Tab-separated table of C-alpha atoms in Angstrom:
chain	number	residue	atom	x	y	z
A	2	UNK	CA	85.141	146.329	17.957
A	3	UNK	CA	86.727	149.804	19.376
A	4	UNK	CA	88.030	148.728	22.647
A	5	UNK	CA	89.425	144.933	23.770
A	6	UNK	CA	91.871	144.387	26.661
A	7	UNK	CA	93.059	141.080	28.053
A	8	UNK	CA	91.787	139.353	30.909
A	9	UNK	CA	94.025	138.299	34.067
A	10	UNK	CA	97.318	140.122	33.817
A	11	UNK	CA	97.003	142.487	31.069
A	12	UNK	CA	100.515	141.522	28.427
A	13	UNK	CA	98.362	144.632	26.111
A	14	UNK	CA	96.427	147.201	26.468
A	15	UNK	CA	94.683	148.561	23.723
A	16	UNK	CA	91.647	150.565	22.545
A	17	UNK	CA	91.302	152.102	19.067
A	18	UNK	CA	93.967	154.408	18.458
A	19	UNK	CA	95.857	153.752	21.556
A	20	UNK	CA	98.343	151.008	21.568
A	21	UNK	CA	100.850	150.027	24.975
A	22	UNK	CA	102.786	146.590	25.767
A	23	UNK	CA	103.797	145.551	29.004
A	24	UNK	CA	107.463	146.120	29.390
A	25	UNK	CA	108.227	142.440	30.415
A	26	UNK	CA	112.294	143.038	30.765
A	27	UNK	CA	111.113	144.969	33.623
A	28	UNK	CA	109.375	142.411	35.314
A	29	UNK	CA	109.372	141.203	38.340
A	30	UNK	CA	110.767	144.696	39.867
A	31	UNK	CA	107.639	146.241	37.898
A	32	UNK	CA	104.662	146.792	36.193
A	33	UNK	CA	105.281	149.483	33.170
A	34	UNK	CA	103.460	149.582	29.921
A	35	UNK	CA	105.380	150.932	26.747
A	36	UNK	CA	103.635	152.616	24.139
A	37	UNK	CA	103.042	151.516	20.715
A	38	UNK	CA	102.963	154.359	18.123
A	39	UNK	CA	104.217	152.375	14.944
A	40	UNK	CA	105.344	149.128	13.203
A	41	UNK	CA	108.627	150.614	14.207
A	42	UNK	CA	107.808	150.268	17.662
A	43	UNK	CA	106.479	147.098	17.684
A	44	UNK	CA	109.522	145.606	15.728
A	45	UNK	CA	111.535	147.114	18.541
A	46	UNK	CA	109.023	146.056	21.429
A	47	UNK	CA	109.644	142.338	19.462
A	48	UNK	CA	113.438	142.371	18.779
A	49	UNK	CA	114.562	143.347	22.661
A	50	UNK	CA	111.701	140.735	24.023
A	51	UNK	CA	109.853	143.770	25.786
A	52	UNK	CA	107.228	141.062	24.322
A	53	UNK	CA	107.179	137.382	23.880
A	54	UNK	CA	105.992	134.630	23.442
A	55	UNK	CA	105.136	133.902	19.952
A	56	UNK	CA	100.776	134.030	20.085
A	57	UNK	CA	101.636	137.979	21.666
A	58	UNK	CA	104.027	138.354	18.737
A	59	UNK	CA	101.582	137.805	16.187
A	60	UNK	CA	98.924	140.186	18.137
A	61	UNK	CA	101.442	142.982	18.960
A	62	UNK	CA	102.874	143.210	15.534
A	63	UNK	CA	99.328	143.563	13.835
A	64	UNK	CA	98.108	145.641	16.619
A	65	UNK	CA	101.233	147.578	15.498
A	66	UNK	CA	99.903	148.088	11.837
A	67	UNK	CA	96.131	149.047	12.940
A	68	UNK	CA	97.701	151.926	15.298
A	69	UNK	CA	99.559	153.035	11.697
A	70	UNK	CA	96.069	152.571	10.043
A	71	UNK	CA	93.975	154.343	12.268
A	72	UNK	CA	96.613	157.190	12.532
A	73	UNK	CA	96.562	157.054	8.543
A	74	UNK	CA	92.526	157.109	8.650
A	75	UNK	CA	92.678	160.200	10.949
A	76	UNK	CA	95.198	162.235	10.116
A	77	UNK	CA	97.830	161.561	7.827
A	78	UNK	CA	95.738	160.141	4.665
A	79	UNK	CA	98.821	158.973	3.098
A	80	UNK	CA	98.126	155.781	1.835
A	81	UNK	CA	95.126	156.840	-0.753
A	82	UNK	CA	94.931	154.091	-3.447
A	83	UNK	CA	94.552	150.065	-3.302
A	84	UNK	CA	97.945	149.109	-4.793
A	85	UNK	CA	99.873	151.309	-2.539
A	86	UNK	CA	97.930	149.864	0.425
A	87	UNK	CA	98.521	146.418	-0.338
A	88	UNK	CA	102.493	147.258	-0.814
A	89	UNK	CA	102.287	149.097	2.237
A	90	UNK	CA	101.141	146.595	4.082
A	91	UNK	CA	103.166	143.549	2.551
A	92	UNK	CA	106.128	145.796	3.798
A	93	UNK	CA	104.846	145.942	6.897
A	94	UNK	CA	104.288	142.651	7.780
A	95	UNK	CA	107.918	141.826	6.384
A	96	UNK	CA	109.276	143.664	8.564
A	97	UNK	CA	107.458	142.452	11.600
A	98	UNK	CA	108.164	138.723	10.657
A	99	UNK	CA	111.967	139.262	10.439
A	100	UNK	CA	111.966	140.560	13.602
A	101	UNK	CA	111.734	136.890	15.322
A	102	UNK	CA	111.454	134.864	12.403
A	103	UNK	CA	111.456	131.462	14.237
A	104	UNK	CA	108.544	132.044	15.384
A	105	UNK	CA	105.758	130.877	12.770
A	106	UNK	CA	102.678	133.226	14.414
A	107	UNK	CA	103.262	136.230	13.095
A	108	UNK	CA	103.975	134.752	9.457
A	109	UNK	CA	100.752	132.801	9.744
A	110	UNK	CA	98.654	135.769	10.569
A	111	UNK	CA	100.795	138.294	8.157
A	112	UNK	CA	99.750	136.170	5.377
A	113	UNK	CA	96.090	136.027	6.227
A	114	UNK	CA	95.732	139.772	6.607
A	115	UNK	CA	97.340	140.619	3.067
A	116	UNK	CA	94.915	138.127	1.874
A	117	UNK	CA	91.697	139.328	3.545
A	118	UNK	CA	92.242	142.870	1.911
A	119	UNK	CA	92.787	140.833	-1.357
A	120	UNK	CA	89.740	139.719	-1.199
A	121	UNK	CA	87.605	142.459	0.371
A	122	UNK	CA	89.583	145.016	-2.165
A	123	UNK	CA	87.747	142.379	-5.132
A	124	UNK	CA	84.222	143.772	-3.603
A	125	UNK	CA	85.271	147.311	-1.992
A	126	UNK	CA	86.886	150.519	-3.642
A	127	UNK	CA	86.912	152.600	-0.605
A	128	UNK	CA	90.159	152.819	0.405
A	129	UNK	CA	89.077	154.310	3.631
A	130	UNK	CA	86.583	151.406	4.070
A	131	UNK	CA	89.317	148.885	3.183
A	132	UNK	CA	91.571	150.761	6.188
A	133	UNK	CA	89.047	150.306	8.800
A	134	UNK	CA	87.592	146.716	7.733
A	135	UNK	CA	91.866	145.729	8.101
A	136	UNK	CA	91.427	147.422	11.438
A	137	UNK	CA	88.686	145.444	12.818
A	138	UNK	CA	89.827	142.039	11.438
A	139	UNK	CA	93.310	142.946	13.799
A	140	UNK	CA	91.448	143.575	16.736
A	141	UNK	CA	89.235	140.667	16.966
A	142	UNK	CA	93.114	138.911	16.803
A	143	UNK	CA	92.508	139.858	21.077
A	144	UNK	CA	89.471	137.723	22.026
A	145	UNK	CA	90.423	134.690	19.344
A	146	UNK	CA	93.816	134.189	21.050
A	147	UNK	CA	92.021	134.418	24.442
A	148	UNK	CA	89.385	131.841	23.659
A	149	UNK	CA	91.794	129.692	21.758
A	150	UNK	CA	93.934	129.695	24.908
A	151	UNK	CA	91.152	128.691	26.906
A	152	UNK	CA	90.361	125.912	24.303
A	153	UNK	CA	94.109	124.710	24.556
A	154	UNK	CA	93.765	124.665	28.324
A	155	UNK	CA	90.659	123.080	28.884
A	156	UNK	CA	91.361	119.820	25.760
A	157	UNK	CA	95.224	119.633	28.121
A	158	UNK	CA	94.056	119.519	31.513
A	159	UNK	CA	91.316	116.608	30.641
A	160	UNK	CA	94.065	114.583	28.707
A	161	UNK	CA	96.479	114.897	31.431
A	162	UNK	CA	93.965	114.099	33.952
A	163	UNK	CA	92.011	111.423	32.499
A	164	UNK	CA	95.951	109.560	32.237
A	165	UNK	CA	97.044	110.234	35.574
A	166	UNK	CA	93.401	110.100	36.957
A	167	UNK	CA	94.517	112.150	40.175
A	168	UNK	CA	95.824	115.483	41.452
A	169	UNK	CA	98.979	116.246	38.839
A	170	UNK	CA	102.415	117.374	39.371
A	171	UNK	CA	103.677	119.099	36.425
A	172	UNK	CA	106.643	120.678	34.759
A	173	UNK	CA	106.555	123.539	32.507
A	174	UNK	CA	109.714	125.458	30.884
A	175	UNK	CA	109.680	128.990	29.941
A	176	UNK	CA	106.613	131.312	30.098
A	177	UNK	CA	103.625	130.295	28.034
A	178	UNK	CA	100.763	132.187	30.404
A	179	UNK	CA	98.589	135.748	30.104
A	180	UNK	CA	102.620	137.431	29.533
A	181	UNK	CA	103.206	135.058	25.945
A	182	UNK	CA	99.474	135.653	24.786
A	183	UNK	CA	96.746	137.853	25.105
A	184	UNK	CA	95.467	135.342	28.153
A	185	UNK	CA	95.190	132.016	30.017
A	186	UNK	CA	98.492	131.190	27.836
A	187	UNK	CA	99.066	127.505	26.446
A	188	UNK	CA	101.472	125.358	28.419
A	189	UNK	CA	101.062	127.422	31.634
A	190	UNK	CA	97.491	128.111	30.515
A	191	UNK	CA	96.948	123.677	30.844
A	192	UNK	CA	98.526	124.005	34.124
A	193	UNK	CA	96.085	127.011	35.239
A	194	UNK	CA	92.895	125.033	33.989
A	195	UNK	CA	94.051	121.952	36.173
A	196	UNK	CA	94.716	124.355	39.320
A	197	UNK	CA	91.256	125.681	38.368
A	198	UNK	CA	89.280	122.336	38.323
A	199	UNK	CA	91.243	121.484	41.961
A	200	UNK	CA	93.057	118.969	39.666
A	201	UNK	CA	96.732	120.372	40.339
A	202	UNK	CA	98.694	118.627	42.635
A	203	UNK	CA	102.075	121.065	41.890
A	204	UNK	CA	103.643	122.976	39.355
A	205	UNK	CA	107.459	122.945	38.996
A	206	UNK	CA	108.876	125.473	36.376
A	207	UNK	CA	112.581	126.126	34.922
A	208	UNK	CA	114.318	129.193	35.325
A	209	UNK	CA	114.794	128.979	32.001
A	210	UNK	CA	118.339	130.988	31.265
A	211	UNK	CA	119.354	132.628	29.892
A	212	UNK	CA	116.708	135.577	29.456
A	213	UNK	CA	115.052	134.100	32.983
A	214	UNK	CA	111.448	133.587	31.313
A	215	UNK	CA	110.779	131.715	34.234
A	216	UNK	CA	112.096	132.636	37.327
A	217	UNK	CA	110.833	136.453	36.105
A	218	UNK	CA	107.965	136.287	34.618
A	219	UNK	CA	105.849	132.239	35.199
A	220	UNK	CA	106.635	132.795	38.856
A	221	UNK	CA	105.023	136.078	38.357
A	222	UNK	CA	101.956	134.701	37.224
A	223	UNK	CA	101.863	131.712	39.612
A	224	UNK	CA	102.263	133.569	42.792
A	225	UNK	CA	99.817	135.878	41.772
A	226	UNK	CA	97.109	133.211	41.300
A	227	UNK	CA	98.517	131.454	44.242
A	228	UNK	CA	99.152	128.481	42.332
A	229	UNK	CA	101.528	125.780	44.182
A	230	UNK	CA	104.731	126.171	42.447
A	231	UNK	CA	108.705	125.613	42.845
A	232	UNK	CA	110.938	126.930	40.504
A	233	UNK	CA	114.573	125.248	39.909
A	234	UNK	CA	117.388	125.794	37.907
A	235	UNK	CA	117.378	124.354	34.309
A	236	UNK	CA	120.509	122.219	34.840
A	237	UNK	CA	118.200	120.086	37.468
A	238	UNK	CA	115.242	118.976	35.698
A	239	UNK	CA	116.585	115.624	34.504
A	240	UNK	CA	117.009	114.428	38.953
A	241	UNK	CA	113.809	116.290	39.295
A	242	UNK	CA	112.302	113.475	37.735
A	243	UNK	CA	114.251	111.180	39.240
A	244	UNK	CA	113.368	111.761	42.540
A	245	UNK	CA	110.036	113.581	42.089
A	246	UNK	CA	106.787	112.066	41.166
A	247	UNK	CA	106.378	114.057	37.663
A	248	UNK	CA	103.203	113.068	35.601
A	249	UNK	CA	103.933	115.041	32.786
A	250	UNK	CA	105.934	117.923	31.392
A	251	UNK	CA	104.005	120.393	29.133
A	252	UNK	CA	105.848	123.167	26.709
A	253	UNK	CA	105.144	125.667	24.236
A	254	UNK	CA	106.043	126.040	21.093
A	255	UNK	CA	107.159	128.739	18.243
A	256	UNK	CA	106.987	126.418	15.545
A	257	UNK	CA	105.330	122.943	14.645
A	258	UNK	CA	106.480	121.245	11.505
A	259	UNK	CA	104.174	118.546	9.449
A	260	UNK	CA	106.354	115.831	10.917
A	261	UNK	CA	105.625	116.971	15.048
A	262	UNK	CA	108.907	118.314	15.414
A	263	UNK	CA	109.197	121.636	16.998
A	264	UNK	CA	110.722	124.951	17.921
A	265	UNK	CA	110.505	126.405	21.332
A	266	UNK	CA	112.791	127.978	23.811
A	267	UNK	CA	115.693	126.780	23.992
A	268	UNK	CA	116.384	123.682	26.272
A	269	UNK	CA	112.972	122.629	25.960
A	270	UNK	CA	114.694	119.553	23.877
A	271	UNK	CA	116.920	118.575	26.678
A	272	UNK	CA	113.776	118.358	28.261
A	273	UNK	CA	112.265	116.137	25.960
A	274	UNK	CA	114.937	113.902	26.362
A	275	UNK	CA	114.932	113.282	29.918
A	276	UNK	CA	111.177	113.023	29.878
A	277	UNK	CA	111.728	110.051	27.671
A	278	UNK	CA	114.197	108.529	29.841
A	279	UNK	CA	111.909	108.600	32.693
A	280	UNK	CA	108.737	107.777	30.988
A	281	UNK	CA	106.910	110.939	31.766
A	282	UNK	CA	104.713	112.281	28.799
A	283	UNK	CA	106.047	114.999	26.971
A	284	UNK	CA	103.231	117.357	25.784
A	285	UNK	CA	103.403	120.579	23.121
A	286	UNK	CA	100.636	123.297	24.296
A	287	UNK	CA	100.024	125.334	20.741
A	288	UNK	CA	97.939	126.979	18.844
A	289	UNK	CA	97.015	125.896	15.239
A	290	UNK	CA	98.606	129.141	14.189
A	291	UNK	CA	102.043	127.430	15.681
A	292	UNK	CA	101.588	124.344	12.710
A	293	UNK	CA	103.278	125.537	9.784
A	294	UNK	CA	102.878	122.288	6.965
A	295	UNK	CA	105.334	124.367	4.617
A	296	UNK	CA	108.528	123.122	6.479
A	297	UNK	CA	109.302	119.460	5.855
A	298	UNK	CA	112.766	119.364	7.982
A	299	UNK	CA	114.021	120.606	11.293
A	300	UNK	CA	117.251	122.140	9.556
A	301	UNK	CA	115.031	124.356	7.638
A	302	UNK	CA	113.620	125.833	10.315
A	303	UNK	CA	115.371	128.912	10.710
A	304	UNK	CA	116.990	129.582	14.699
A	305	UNK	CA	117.683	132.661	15.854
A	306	UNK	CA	120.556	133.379	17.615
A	307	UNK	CA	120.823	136.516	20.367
A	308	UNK	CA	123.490	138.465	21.722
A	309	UNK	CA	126.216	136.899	23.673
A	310	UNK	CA	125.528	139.588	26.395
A	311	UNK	CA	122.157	137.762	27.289
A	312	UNK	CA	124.611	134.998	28.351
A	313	UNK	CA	127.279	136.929	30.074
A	314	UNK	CA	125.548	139.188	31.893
A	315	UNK	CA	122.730	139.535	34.146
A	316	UNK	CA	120.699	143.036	34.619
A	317	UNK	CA	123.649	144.648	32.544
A	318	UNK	CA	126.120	142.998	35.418
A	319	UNK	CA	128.585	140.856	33.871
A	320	UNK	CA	129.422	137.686	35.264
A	321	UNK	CA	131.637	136.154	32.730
A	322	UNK	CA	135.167	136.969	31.929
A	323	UNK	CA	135.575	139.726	28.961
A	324	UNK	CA	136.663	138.122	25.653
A	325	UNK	CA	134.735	134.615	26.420
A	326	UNK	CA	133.186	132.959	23.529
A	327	UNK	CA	129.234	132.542	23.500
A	328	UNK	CA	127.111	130.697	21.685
A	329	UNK	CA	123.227	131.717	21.952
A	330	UNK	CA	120.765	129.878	20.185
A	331	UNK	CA	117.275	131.126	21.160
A	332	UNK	CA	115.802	128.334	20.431
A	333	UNK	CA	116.107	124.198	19.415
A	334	UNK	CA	113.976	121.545	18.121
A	335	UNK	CA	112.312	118.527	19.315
A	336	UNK	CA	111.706	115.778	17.276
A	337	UNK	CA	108.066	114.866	16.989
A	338	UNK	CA	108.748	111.113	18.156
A	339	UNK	CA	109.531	112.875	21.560
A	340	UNK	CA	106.075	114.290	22.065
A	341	UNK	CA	102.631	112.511	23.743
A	342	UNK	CA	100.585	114.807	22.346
A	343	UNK	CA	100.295	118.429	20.795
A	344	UNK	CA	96.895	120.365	22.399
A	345	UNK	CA	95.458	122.498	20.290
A	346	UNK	CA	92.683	124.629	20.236
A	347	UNK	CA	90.861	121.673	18.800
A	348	UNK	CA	92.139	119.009	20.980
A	349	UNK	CA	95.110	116.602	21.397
A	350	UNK	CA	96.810	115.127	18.485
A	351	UNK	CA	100.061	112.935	17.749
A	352	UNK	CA	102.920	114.333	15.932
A	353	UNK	CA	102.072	112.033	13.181
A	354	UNK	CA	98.694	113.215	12.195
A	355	UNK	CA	99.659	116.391	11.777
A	356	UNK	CA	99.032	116.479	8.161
A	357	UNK	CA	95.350	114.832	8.239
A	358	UNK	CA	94.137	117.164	11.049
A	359	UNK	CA	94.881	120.776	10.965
């Protein structure tokens, strides 16, 4: 496959030797699209969030490698024997996983590329055949995040509906649509399918501070769609559902351990809590890429922590004093005994049969 692109609002472009992200730090004021040269860019592109959303981290960062590849294959022929490959790409994806690393995706689909060229390299000696077969395994990455996405969707909107068994009202945190994956997205992609089957009542969405996921970039992609949506500030969710008529609350995730318990933005556990309180169902939207069985505790999970600027300033204005302290964890964990459900790609499970199903 030479050319893919991403339905709805494009978070990629690419077509074979031409690699460019959408800026999303730029967003709502507008649309640009960064290029992508190298794995240097792309660990950039990932460290300063011009992408997120950990399904488009995975993508971008091997997207990253096959423009390397392809420039390799065309130009440079630098990388000439089978060991050297391997190391180079090992490396490669090293570097791309440290660039987020509580986000599971990109380890998940690091590991399975150095072991497809394992493999083919046991049946293969071209090294310039071995280059493009690692090139076409990354780009059908595109179309199997879209279709999985769809899959997450479709399995979330007929488990919510078949509970509430009428038009839903919904709450969401973050940004988990077309801008966190390569389309439909997962949490916001279950609330798209319901608007979609006229199932939606209304969408309510956090602002989510302190990067503004969602008053930038999920009110982006639900007033484009026209999907009936209010936004609100984080610090109101819990009265929200007090007061509102809430039928569930549906997240994403960056990381689901054997046990249910996961990693997403932070606040989502605060979330979680209050959900609980009120007894609204609290659902993970993910991937099966998300499930990582190798982590058997929440403290092991390792959360990153950000710049205290991101906190005390907004658009490079700052509005804290100078010399504050800041704490700024990207992200926290909810324990599994918090969530209804995690919808995957092949349906709705509980936190405790993680093990048996994936």
């Amino acid at each position: 496959m030479a050319s893919v692109s991403a339905p709805l609002l494009e978070s990629i472009k690419y077509s074979r030797g031409s690699f460019s992200v959408l800026d999303q730090l730029k967003i709502p004021a507008e649309l640009t699209y960064v290029p992508i040269y190298s794995v240097a860019d792309g660990v950039s592109a990932i460290t300063t969030m011009q992408v997120r959303g950990a399904p488009l981290i995975a993508v971008v960062g091997c997207l990253s490698i096959a423009i390397e590849l392809d420039d390799d294959l065309k130009n440079k022929k630098q990388l000439t024997s089978i060991p050297e490959f391997q190391n180079y790409i090992q490396e490669q994806v090293d570097r791309l996983i440290a660039a987020r690393p509580t986000a599971v995706n990109m380890k998940r689909e690091g590991t399975a590329l150095i072991q497809f060229i394992k493999d083919i390299s046991h049946t293969q000696q071209n090294i310039d055949t071995i280059k493009l077969m690692t090139i076409e395994r990354i780009e059908d990455l595109v179309q199997i995040d879209f279709q999985t996405n769809k899959s997450i969707g479709r399995y979330g909107a007929e488990e919510i509906f078949r509970k509430v068994n009428q038009k839903v009202t919904i709450l969401t945190h973050c940004n988990t649509g077309s801008l966190a994956t390569c389309g439909h997205g997962t949490a916001l992609g279950v609330i798209r399918s319901l608007h979609q089957n006229d199932q939606l009542e209304h969408a309510y969405f956090t602002e989510t501070r302190p990067y503004n996921q969602g008053s930038r970039l999920t009110s982006f992609e639900l007033l484009q769609e026209k999907i009936p949506s209010t936004m609100l500030c984080d610090s109101a969710a819990s009265w929200l559902m007090k007061t509102k008529k809430i039928d569930a609350v549906v997240v994403g995730a960056d990381r689901v351990i054997w046990n249910g318990d996961t990693a997403n933005k932070i606040g989502t556990y605060q979330l979680a809590l209050a959900a609980k309180s009120h007894n609204i169902p609290f659902y993970v939207a993910a991937p099966n890429s998300t499930i990582d069985k190798t982590v058997t505790s929440d403290l092991s999970i390792k959360i990153e922590e950000r710049s205290p600027d991101e906190v005390t300033q907004i658009a490079g204005i700052r509005i804290s004093p100078e010399g504050i302290s800041v704490w700024n964890p990207a992200f926290d964990v909810t324990p599994g005994e918090l969530i209804a459900g995690i919808i995957t790609e092949d349906g709705v499970i509980l936190p405790s049969e993680i093990q048996s199903s994936i």
